[in-house]
mmCIF file with all atom_site columns, C-alpha atoms and ligand atoms in Angstrom:
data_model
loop_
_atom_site.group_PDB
_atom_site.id
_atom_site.type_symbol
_atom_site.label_atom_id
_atom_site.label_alt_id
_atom_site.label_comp_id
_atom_site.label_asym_id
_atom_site.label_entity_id
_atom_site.label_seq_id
_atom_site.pdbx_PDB_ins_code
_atom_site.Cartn_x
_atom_site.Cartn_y
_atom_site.Cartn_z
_atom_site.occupancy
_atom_site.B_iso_or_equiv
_atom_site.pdbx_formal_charge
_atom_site.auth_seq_id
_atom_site.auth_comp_id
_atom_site.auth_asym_id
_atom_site.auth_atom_id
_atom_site.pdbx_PDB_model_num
ATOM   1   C CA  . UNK A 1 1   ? 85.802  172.013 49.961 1.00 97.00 ? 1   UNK A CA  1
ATOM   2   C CA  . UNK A 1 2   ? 88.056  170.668 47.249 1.00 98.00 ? 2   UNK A CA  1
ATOM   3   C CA  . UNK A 1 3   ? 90.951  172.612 46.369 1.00 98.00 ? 3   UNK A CA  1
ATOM   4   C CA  . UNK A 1 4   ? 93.825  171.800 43.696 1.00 98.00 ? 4   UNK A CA  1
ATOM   5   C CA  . UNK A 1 5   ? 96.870  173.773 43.726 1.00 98.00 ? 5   UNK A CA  1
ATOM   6   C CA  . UNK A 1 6   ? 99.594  174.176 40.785 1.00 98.00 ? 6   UNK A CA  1
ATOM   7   C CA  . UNK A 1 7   ? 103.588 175.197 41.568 1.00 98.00 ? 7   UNK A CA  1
ATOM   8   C CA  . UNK A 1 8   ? 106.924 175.004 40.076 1.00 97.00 ? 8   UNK A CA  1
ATOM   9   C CA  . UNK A 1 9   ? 110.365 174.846 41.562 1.00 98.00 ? 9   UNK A CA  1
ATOM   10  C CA  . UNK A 1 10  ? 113.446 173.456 40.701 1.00 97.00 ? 10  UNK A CA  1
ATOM   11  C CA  . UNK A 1 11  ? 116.094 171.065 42.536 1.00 96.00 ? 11  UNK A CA  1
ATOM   12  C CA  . UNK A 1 12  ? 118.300 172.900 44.705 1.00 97.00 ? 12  UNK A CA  1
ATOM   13  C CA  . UNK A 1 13  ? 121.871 172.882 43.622 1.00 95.00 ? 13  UNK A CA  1
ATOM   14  C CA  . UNK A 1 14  ? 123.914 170.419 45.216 1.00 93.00 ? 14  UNK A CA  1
ATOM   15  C CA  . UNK A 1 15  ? 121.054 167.771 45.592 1.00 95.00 ? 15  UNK A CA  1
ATOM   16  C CA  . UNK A 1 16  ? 121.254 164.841 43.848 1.00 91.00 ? 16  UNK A CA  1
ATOM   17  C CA  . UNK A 1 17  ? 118.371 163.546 41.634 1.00 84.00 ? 17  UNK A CA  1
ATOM   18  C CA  . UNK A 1 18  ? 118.503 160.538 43.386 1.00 87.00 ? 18  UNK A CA  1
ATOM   19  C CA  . UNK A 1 19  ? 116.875 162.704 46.054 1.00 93.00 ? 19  UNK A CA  1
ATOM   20  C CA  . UNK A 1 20  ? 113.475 162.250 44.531 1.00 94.00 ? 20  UNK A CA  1
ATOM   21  C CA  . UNK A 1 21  ? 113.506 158.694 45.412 1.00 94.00 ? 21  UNK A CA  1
ATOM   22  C CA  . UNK A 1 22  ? 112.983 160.486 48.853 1.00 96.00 ? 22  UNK A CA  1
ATOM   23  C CA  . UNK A 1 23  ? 110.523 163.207 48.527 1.00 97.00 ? 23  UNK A CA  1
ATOM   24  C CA  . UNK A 1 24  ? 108.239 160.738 46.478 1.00 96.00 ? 24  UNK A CA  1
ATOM   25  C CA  . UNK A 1 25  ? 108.077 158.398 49.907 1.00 96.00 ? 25  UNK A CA  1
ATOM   26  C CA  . UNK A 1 26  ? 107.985 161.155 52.028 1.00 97.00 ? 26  UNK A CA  1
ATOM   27  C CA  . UNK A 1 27  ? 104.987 162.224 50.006 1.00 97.00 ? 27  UNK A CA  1
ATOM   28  C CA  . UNK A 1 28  ? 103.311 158.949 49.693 1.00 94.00 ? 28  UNK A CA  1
ATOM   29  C CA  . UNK A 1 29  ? 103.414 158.616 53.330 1.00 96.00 ? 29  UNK A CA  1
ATOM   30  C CA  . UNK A 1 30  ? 102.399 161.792 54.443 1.00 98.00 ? 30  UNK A CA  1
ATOM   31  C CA  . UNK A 1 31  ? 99.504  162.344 51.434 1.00 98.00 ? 31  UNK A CA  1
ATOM   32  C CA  . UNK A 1 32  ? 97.670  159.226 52.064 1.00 97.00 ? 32  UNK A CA  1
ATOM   33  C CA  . UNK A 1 33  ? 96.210  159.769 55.823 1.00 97.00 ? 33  UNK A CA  1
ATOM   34  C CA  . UNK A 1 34  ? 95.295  163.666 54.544 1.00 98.00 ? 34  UNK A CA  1
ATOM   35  C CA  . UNK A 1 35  ? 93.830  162.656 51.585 1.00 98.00 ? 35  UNK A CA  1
ATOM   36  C CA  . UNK A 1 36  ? 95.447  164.655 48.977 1.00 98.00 ? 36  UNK A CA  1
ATOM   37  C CA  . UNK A 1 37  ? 96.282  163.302 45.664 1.00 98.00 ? 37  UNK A CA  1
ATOM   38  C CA  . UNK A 1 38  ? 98.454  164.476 42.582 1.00 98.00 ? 38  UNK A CA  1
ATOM   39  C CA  . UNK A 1 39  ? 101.166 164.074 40.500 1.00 97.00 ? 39  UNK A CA  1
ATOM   40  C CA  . UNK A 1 40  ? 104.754 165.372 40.722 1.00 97.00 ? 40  UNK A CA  1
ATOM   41  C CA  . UNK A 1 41  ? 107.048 165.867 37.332 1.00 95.00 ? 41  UNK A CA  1
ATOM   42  C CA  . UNK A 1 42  ? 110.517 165.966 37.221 1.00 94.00 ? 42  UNK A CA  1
ATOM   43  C CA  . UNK A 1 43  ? 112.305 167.322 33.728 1.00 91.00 ? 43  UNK A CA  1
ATOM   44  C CA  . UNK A 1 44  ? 115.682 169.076 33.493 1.00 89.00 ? 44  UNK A CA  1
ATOM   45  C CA  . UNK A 1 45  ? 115.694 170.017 36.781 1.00 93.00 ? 45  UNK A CA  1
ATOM   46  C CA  . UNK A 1 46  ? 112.082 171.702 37.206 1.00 94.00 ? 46  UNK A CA  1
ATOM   47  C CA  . UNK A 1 47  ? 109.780 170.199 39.421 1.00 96.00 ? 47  UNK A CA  1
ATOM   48  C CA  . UNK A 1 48  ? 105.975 170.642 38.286 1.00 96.00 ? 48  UNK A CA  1
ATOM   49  C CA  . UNK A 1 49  ? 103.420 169.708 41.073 1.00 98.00 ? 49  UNK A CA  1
ATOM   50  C CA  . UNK A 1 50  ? 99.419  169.243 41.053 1.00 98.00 ? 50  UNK A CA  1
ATOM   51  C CA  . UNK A 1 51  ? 98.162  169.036 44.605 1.00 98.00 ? 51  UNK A CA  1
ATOM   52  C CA  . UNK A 1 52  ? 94.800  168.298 45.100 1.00 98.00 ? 52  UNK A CA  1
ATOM   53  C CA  . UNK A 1 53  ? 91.994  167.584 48.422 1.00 98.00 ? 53  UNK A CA  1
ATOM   54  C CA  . UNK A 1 54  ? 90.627  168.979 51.085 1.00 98.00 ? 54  UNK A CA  1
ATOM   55  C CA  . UNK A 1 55  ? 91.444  172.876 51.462 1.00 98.00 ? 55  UNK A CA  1
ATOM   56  C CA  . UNK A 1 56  ? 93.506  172.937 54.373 1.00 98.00 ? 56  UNK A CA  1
ATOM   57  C CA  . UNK A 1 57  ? 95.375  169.373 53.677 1.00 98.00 ? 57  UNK A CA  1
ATOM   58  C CA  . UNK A 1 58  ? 96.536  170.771 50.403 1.00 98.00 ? 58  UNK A CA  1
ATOM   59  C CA  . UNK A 1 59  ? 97.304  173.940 51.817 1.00 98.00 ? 59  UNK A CA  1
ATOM   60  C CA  . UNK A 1 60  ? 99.421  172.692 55.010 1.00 98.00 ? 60  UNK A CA  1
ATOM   61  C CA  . UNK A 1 61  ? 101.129 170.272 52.373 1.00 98.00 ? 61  UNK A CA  1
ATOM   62  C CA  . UNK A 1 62  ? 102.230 173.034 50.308 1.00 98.00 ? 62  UNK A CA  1
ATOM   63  C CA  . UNK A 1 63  ? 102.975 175.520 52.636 1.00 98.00 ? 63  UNK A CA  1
ATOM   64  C CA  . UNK A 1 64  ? 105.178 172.731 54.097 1.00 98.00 ? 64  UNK A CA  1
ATOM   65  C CA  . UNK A 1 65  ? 106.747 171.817 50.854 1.00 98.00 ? 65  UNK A CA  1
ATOM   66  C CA  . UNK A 1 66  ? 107.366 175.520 49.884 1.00 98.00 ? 66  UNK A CA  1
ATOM   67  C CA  . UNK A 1 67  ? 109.872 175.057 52.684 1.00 98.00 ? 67  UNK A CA  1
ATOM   68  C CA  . UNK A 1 68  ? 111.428 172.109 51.350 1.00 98.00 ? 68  UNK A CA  1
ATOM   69  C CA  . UNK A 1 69  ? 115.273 172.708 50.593 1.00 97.00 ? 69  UNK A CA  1
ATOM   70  C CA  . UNK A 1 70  ? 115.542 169.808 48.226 1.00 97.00 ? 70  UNK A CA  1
ATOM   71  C CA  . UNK A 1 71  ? 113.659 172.385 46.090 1.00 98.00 ? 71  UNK A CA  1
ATOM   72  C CA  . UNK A 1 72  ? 114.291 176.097 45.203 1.00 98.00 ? 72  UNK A CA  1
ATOM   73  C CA  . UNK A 1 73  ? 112.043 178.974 43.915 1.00 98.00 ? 73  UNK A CA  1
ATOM   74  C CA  . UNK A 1 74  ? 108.520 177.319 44.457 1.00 98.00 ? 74  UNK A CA  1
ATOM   75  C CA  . UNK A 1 75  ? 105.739 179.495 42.446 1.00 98.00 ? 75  UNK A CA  1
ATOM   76  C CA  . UNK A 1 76  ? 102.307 178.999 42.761 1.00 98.00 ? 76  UNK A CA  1
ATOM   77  C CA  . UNK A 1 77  ? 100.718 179.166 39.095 1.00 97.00 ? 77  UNK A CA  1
ATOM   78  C CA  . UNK A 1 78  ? 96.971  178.184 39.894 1.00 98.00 ? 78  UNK A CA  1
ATOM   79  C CA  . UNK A 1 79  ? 94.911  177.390 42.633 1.00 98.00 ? 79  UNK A CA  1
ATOM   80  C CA  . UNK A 1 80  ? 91.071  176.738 42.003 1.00 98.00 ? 80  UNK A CA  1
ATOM   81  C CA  . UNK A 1 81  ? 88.451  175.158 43.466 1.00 98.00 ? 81  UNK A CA  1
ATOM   82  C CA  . UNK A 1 82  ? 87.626  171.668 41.880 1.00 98.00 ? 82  UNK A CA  1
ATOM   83  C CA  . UNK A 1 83  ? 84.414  169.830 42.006 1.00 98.00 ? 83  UNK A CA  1
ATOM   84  C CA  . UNK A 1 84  ? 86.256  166.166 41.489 1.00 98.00 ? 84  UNK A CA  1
ATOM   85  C CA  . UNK A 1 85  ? 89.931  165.282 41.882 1.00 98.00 ? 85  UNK A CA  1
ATOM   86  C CA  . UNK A 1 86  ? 91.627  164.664 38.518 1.00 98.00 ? 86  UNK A CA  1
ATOM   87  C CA  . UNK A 1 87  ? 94.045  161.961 40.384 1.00 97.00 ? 87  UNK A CA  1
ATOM   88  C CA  . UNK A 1 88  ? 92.446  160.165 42.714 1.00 96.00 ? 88  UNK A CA  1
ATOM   89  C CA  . UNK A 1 89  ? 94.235  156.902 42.645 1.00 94.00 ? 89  UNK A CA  1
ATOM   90  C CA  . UNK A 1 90  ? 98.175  158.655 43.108 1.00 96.00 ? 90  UNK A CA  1
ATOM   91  C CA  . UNK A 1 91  ? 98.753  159.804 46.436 1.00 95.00 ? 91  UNK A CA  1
ATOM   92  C CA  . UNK A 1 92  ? 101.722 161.172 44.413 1.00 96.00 ? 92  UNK A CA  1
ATOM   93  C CA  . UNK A 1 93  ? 101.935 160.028 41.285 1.00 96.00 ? 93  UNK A CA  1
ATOM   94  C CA  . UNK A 1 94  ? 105.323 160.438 39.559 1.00 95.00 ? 94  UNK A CA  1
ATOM   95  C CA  . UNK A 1 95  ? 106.749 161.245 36.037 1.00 94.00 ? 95  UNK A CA  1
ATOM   96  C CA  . UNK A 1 96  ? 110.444 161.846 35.295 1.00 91.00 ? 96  UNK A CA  1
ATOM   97  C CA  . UNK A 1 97  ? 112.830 162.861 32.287 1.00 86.00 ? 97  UNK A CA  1
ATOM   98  C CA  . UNK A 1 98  ? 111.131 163.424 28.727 1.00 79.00 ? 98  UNK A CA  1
ATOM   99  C CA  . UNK A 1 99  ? 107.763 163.832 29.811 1.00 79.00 ? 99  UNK A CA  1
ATOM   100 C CA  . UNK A 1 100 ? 107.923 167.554 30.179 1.00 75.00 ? 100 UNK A CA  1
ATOM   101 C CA  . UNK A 1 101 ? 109.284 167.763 26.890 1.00 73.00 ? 101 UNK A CA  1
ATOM   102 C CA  . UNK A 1 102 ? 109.600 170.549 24.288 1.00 72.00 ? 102 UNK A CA  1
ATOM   103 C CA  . UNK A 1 103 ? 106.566 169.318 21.947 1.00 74.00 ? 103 UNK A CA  1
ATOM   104 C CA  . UNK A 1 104 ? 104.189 169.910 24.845 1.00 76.00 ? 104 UNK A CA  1
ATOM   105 C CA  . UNK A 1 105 ? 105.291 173.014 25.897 1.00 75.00 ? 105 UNK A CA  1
ATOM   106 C CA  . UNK A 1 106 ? 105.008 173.961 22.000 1.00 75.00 ? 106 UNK A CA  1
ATOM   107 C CA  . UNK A 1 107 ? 101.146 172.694 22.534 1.00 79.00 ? 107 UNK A CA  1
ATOM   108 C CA  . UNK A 1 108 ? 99.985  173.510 25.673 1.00 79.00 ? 108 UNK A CA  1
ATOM   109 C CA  . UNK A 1 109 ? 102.482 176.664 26.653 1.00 74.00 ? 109 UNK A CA  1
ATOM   110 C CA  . UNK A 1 110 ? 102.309 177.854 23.269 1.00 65.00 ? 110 UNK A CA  1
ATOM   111 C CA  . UNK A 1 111 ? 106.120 178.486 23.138 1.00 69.00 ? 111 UNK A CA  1
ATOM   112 C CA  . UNK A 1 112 ? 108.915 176.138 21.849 1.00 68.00 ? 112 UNK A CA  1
ATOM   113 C CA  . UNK A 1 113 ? 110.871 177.356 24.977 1.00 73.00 ? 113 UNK A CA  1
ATOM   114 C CA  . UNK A 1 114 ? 111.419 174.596 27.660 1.00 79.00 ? 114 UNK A CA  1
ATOM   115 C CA  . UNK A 1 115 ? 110.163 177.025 30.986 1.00 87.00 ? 115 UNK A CA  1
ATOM   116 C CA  . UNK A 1 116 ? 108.055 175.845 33.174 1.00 91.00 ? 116 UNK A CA  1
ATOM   117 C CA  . UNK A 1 117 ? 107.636 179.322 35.093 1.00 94.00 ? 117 UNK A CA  1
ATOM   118 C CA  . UNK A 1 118 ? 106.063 181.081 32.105 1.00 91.00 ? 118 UNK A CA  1
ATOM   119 C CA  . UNK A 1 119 ? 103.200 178.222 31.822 1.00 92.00 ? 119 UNK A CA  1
ATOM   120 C CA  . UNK A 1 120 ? 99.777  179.622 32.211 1.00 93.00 ? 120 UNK A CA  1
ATOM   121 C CA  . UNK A 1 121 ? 97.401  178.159 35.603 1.00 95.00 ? 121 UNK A CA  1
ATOM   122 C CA  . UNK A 1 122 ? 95.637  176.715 32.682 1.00 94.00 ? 122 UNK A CA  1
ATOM   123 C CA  . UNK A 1 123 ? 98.179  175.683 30.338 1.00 92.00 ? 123 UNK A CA  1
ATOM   124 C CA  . UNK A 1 124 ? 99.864  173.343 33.460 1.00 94.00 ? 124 UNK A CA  1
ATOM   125 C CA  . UNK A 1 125 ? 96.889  172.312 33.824 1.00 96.00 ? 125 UNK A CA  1
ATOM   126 C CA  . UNK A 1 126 ? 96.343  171.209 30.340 1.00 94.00 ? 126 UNK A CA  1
ATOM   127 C CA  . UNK A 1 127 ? 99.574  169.569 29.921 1.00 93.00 ? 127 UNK A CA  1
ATOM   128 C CA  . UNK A 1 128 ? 99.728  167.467 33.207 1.00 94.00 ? 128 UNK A CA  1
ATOM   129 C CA  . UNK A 1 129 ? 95.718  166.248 32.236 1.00 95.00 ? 129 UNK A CA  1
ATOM   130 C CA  . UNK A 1 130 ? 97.452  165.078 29.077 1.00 92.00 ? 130 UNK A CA  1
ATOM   131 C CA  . UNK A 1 131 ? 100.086 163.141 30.713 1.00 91.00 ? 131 UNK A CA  1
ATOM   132 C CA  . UNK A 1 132 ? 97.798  161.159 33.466 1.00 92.00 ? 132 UNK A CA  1
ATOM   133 C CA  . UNK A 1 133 ? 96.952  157.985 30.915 1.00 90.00 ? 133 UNK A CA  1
ATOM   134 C CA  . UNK A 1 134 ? 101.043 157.788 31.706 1.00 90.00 ? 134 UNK A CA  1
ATOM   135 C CA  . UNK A 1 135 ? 101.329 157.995 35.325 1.00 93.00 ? 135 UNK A CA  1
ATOM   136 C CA  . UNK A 1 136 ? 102.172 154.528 36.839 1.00 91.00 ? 136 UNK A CA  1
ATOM   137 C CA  . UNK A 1 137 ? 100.088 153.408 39.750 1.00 86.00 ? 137 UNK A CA  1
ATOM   138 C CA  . UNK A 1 138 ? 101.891 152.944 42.719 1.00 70.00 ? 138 UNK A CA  1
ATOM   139 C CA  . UNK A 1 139 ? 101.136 150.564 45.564 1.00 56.00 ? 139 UNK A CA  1
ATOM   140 C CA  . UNK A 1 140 ? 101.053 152.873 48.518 1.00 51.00 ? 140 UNK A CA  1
ATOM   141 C CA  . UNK A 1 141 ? 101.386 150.250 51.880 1.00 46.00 ? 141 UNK A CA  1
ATOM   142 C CA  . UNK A 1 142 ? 98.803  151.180 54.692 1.00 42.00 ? 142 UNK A CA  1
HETATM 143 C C1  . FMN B 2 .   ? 109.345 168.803 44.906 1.00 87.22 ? 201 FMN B C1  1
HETATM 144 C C2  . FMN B 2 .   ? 108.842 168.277 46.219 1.00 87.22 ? 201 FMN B C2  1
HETATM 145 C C3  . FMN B 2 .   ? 107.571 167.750 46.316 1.00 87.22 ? 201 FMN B C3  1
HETATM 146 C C4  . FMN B 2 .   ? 107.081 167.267 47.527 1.00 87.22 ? 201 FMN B C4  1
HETATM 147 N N1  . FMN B 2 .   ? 105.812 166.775 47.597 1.00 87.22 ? 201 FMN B N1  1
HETATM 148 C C5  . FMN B 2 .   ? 105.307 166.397 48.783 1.00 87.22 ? 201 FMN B C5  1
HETATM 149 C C6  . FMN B 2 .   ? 103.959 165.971 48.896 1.00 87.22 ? 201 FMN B C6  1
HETATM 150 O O1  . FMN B 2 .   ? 103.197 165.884 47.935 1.00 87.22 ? 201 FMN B O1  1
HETATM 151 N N2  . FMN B 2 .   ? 103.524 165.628 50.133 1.00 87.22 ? 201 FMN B N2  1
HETATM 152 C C7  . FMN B 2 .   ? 104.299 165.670 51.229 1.00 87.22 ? 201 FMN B C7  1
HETATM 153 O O2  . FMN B 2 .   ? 103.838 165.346 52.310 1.00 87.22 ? 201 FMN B O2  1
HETATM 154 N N3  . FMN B 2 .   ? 105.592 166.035 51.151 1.00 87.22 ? 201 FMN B N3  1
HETATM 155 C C8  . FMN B 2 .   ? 106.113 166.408 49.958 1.00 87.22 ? 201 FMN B C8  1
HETATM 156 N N4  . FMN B 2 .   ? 107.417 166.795 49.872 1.00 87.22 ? 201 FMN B N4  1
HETATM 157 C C9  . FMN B 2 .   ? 108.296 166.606 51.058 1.00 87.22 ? 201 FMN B C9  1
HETATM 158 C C10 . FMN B 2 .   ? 108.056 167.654 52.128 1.00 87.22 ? 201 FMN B C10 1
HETATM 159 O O3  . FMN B 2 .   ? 108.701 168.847 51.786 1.00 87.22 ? 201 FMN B O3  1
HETATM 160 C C11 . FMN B 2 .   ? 108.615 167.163 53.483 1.00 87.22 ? 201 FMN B C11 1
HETATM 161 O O4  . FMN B 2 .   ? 109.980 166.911 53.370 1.00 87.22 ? 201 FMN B O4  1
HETATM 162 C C12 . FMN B 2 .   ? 107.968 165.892 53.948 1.00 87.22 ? 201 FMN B C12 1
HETATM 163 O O5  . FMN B 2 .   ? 106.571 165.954 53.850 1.00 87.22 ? 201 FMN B O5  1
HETATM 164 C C13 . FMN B 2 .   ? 108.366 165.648 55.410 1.00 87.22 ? 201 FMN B C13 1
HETATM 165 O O6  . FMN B 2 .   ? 107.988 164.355 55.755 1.00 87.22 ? 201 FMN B O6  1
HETATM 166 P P1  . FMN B 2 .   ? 108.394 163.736 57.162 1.00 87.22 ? 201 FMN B P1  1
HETATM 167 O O7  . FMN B 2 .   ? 108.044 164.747 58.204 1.00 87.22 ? 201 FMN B O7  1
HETATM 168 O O8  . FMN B 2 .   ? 107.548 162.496 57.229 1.00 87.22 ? 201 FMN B O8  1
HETATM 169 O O9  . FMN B 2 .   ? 109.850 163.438 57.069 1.00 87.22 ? 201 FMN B O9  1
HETATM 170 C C14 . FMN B 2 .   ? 107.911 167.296 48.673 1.00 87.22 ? 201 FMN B C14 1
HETATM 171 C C15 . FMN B 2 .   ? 109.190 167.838 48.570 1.00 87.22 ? 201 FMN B C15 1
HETATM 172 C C16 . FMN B 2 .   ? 109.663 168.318 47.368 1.00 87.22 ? 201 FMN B C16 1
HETATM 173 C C17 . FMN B 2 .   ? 111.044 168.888 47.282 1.00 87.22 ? 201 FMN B C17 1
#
């Protein structure tokens, strides 16, 4: 069963940005042998995640990033069962600054207000499908 799950959080004080650099191998590495895909944003300090695979992959992976102190104040705002994956060539794909901007929250949250915890499940879902043409690919190695 195919499962993709939708969370916010935001970095942890004290941790550097650079930090990212991090998760996103950590993630690449670990992702790739359980088969879940996705795509991680980063914007003013709010992380938005789309995890997506097998049922219990994607929820091991979250329950183990939940935990994550790089990250602060994870909350779920959808999880559905999917018939296809939306991302299944990023084993985490990865967009930074200006991506989560205020013009798509204005279209897809319906508010000019920059907060990723009042999205809708369905408006995150809507505004990370509109930002997948932009998602580099990224050699994983294995
Ligand atoms: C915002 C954020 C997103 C993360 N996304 C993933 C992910 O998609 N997959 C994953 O395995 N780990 C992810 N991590 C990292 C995990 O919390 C954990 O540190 C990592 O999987 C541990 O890997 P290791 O045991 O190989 O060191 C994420 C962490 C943060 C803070």
């Amino acid at each position: 069963m195919l499962v993709r799950l939708i969370y916010v959080s935001k970095l942890a004080p004290n941790v550097d940005h650079r930090s990212i650099r991090d998760i996103l191998a950590a993630s690449q590495r670990n992702n790739q042998p359980r088969g879940v895909s996705g795509l991680l944003m980063f914007n003013s300090g709010f992380f938005l995640q789309w995890l997506e695979g097998e049922r219990r992959a994607v929820n091991e992976r979250f329950a183990r990033i939940a935990q994550d102190e790089r990250h602060i104040d994870p909350l779920l705002l959808d999880y559905q069962v999917v018939v296809s994956r939306q991302f299944p060539n990023w084993n985490m794909g990865y967009l930074g600054e200006g991506t989560m901007n205020r013009a798509a929250f204005y279209e897809f949250g319906a508010s000019e207000q920059f907060d990723p915890y009042a999205l809708s499940g369905a408006a995150a879902e809507a505004l990370m499908l509109s930002m997948r043409a932009q998602v580099p690919l990224l050699k994983t190695s294995g």
